[in-house]
Short mmCIF file of C-alpha atoms and ligand atoms in Angstrom, two decimals:
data_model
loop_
_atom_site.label_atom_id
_atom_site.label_comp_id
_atom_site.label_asym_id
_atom_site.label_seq_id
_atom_site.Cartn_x
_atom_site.Cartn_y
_atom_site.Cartn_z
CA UNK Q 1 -38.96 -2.76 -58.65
CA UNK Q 2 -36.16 -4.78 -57.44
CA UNK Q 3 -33.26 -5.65 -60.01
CA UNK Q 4 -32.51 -8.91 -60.32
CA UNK Q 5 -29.40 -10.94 -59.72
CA UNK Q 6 -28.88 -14.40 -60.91
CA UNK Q 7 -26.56 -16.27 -58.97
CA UNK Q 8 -24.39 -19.14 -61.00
CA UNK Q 9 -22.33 -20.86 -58.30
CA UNK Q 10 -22.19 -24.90 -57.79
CA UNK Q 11 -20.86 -24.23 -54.17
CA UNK Q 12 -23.69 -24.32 -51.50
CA UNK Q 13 -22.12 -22.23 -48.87
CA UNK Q 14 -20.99 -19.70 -50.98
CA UNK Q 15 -24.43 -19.53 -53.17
CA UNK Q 16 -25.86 -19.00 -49.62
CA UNK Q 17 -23.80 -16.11 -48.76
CA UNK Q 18 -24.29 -14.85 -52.35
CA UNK Q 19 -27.87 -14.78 -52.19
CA UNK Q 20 -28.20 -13.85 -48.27
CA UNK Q 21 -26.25 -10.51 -49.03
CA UNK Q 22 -27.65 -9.37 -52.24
CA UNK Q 23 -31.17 -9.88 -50.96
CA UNK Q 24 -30.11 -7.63 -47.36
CA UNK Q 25 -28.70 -4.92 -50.43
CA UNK Q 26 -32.36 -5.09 -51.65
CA UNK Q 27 -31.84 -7.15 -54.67
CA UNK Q 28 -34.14 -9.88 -55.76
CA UNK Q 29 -32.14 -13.06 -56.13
CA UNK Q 30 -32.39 -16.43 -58.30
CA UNK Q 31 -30.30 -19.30 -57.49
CA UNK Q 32 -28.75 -21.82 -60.36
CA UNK Q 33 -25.94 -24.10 -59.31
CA UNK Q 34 -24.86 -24.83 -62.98
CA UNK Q 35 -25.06 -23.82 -66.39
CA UNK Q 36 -28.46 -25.91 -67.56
CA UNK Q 37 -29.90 -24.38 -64.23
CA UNK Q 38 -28.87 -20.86 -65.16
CA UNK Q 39 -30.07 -21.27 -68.95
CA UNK Q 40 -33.56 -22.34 -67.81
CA UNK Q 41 -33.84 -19.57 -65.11
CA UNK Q 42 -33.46 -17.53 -67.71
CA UNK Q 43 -35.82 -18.35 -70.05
CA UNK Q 44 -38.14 -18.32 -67.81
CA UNK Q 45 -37.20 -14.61 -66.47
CA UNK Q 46 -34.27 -12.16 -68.15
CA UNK Q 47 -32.20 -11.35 -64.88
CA UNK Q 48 -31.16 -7.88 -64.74
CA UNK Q 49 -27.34 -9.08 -63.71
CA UNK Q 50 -25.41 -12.10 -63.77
CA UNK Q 51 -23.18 -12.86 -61.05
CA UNK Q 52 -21.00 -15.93 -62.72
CA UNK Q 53 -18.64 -18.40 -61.48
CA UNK Q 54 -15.67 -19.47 -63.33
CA UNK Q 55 -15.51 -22.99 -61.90
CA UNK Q 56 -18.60 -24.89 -62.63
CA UNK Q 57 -19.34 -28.33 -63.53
CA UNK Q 58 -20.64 -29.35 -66.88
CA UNK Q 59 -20.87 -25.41 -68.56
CA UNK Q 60 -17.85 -23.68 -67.25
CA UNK Q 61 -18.74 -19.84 -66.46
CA UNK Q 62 -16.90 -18.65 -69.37
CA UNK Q 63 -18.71 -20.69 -71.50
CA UNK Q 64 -21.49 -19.79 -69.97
CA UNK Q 65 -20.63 -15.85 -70.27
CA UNK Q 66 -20.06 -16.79 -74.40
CA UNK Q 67 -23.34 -18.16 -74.74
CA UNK Q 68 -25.34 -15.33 -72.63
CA UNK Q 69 -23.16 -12.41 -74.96
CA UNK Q 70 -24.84 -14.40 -78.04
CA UNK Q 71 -28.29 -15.12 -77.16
CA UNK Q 72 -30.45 -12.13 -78.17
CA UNK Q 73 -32.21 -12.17 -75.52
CA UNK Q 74 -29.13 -11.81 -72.94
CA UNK Q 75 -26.73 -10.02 -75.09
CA UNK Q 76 -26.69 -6.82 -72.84
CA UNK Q 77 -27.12 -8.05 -69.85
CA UNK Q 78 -24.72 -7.03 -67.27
CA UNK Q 79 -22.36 -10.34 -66.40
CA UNK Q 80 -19.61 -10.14 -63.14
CA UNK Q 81 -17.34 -12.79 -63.20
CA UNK Q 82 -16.27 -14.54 -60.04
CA UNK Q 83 -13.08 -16.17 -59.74
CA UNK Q 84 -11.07 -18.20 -57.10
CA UNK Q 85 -7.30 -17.17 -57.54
CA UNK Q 86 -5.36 -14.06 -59.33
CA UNK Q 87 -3.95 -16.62 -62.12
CA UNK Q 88 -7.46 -17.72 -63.36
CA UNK Q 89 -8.68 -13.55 -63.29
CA UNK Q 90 -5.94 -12.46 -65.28
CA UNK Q 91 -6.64 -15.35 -67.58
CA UNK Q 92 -9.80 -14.06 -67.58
CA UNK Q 93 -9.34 -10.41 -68.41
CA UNK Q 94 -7.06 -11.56 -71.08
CA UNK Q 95 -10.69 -14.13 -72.98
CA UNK Q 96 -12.80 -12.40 -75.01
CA UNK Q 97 -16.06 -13.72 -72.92
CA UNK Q 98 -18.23 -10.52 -72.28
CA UNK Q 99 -18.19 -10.31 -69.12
CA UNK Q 100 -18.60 -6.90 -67.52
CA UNK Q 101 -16.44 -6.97 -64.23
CA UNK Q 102 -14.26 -9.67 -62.76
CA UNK Q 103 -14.21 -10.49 -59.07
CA UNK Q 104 -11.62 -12.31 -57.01
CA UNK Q 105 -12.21 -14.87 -54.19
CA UNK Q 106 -12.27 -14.05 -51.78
CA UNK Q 107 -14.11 -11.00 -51.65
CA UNK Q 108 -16.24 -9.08 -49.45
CA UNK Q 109 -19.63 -8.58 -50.14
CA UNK Q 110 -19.55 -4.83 -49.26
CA UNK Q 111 -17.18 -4.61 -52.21
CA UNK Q 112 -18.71 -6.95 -54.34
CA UNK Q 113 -21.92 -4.72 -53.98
CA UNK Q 114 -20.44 -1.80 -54.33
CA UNK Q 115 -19.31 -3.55 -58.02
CA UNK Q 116 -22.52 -4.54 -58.95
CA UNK Q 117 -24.55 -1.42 -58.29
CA UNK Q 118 -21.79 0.39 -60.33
CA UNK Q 119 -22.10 -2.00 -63.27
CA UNK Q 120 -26.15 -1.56 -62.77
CA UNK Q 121 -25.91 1.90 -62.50
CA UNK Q 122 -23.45 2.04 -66.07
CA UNK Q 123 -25.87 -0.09 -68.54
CA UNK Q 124 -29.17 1.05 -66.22
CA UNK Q 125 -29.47 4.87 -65.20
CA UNK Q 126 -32.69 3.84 -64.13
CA UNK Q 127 -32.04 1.52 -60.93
CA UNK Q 128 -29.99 4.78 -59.30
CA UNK Q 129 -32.75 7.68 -60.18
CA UNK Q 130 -35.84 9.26 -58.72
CA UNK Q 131 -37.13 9.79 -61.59
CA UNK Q 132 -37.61 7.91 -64.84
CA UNK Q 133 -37.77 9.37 -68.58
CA UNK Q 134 -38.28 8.21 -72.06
CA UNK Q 135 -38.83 10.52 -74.87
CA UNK Q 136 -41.13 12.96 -74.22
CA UNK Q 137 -42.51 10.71 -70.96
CA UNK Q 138 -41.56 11.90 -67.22
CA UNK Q 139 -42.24 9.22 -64.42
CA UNK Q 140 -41.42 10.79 -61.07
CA UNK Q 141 -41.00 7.95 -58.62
CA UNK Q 142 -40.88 9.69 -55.42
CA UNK Q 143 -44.30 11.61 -56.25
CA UNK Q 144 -45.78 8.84 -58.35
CA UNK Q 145 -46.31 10.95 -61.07
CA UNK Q 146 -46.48 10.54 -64.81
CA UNK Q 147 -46.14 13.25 -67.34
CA UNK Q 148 -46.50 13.64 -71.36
CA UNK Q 149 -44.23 16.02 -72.44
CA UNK Q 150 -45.22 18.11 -69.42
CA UNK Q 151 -49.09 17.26 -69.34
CA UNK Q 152 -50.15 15.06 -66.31
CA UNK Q 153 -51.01 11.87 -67.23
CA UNK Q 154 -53.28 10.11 -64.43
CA UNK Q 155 -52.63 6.77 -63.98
CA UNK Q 156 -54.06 3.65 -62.15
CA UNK Q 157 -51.67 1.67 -60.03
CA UNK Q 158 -51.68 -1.60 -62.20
CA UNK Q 159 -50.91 1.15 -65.03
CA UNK Q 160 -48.25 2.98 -63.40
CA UNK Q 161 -46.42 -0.19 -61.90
CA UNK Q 162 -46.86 -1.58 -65.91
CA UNK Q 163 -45.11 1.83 -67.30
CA UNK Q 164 -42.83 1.82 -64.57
CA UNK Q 165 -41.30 -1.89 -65.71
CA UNK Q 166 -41.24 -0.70 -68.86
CA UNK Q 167 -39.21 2.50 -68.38
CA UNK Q 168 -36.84 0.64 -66.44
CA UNK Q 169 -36.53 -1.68 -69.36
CA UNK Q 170 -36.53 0.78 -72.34
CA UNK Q 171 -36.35 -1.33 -76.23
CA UNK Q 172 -36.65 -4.64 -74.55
CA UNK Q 173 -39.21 -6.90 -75.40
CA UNK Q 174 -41.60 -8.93 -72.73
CA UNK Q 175 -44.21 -11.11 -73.36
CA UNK Q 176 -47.62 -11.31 -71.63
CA UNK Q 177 -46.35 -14.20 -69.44
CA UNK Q 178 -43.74 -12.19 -68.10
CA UNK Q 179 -45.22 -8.68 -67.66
CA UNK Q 180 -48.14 -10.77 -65.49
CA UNK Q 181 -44.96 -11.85 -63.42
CA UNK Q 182 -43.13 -8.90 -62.77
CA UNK Q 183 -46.05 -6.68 -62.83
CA UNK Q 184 -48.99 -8.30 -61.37
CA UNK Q 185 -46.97 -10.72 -59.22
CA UNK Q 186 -46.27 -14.66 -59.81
CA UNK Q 187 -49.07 -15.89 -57.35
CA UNK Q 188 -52.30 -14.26 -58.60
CA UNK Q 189 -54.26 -16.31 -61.08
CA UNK Q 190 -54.93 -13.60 -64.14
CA UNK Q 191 -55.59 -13.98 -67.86
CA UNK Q 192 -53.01 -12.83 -70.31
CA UNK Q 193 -55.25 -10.59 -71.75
CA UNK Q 194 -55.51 -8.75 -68.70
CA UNK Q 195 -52.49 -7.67 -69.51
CA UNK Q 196 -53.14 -6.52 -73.24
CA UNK Q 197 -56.23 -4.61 -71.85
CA UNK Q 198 -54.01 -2.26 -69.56
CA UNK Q 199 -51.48 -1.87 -72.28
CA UNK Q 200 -54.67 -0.74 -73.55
CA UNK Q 201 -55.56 1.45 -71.33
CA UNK Q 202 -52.15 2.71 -70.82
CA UNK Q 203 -51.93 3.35 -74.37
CA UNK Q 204 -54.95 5.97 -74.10
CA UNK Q 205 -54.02 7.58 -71.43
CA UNK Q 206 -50.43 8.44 -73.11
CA UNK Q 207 -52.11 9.18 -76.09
CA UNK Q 208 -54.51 11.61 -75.14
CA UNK Q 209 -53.19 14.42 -77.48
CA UNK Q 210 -52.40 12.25 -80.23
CA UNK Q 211 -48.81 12.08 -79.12
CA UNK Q 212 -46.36 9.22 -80.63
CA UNK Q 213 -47.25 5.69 -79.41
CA UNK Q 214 -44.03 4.53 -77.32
CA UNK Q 215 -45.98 1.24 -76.78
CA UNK Q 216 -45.10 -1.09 -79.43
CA UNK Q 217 -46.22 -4.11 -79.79
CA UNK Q 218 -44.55 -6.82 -81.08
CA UNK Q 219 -46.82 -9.70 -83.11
CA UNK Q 220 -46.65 -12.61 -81.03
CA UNK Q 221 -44.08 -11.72 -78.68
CA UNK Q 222 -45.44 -9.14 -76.84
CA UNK Q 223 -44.83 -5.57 -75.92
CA UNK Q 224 -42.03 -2.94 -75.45
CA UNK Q 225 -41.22 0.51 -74.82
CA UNK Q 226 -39.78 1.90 -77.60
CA UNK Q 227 -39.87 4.62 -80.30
CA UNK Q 228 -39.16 2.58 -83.54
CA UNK Q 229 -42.79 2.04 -84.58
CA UNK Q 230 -43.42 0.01 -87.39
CA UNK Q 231 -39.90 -1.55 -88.01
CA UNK Q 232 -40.56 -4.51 -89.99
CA UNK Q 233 -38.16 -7.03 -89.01
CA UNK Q 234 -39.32 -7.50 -85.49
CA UNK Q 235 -42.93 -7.39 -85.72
CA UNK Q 236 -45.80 -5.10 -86.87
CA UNK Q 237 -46.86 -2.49 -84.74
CA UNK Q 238 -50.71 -2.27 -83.58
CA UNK Q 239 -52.71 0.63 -84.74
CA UNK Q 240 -55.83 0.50 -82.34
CA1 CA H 1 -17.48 -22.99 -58.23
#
């Protein structure tokens, strides 16, 4: 699957070029032109990076960049800063606002790139591998095979593509809404519990030898990959 940029810039041209280059370097990309834009992008879908303008009207970016490092939700995701003149990225460097990287206008988008696949690459082994792993769990991509602690574990696509987001997103949480999204794809019309059904069947399938359940579910948020089972504060963990 794609990662995803989000692109905070009020300038048209430059959002254009933005978004016309990261989509040729095989990124998926989603436009906000200020702050309130970004913030509801984002609720509706956690972008894998932020690529952040200082200079923006109402929210400035570094604002912005504060309010993304304290939602939950956005903590760790991966912020680069862009910035029009030297003066304004030193003062930059110097803020405690988060941010990952800091980029200087102008700037070529080779370079720029080449900054945000090695900022992806830092917080997410996963975009750069063949081959995904969790605990005792082996996805290889390039064979489209799944293994339990070396036992082949036969998958169907819907199942694999599911596992798949969720091995590229180890510990974080998605709800139904947004595993239907990024799973199933935006323009099908499917129930939400289709999705609880192939966590379901997922969950079998993984289980077959009465391994550990990496499939937690999280009461009325939804699901995640991740080996704390049963930790109270965020939710109880299903036992069918
Ligand atoms: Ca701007």
């Amino acid at each position: 699957m794609k990662p995803m940029i989000l692109v905070v810039e009020d300038e048209p041209p430059l959002q254009q070029l933005l978004s016309y280059n990261l989509k040729a370097a095989g990124f998926e990309v989603a436009q906000a032109y200020d702050g309130e834009e970004a913030l509801q992008l984002i609720d509706e879908r956690t972008p894998d990076l932020v690529l952040l303008d200082w200079m923006l009207p109402e929210i400035s970016g570094v604002e912005l960049c504060r309010r993304l490092r304290r939602r939950s939700d956005t903590a760790r995701v991966p912020i680069i800063m862009l910035t029009a003149r030297t003066e304004e990225h030193d003062r930059l460097r110097g803020l405690e606002t988060g941010a990952d990287d800091y980029v200087t206008k102008p700037f070529s988008p080779v370079e720029l790139i080449a900054r945000i696949r090695a900022v992806l690459r830092r917080v997410r082994p996963a975009f750069s591998e063949q081959a995904l792993s969790f605990h005792d769990l082996r996805m290889d991509l390039t064979a489209h095979r799944v293994f339990r602690n070396g036992r082949e574990v036969h998958l169907s696509p819907t199942e694999f593509r599911l596992l798949r987001y969720l091995l590229e997103n180890p510990g974080r949480v998605f709800n139904r809404a947004q595993l239907l999204d990024r799973v199933w794809g935006t323009d099908l019309e499917i129930e939400l519990r289709t999705v609880d059904a192939t966590v379901r069947r997922l969950r079998r399938s993984l289980n077959q030898n009465g391994e550990t359940d990496l499939l937690r579910t999280v009461r009325a948020e939804g699901y995640s990959l991740d080996l704390k089972h049963g930790v109270a504060s965020e939710g109880m963990a299903e036992t069918g």
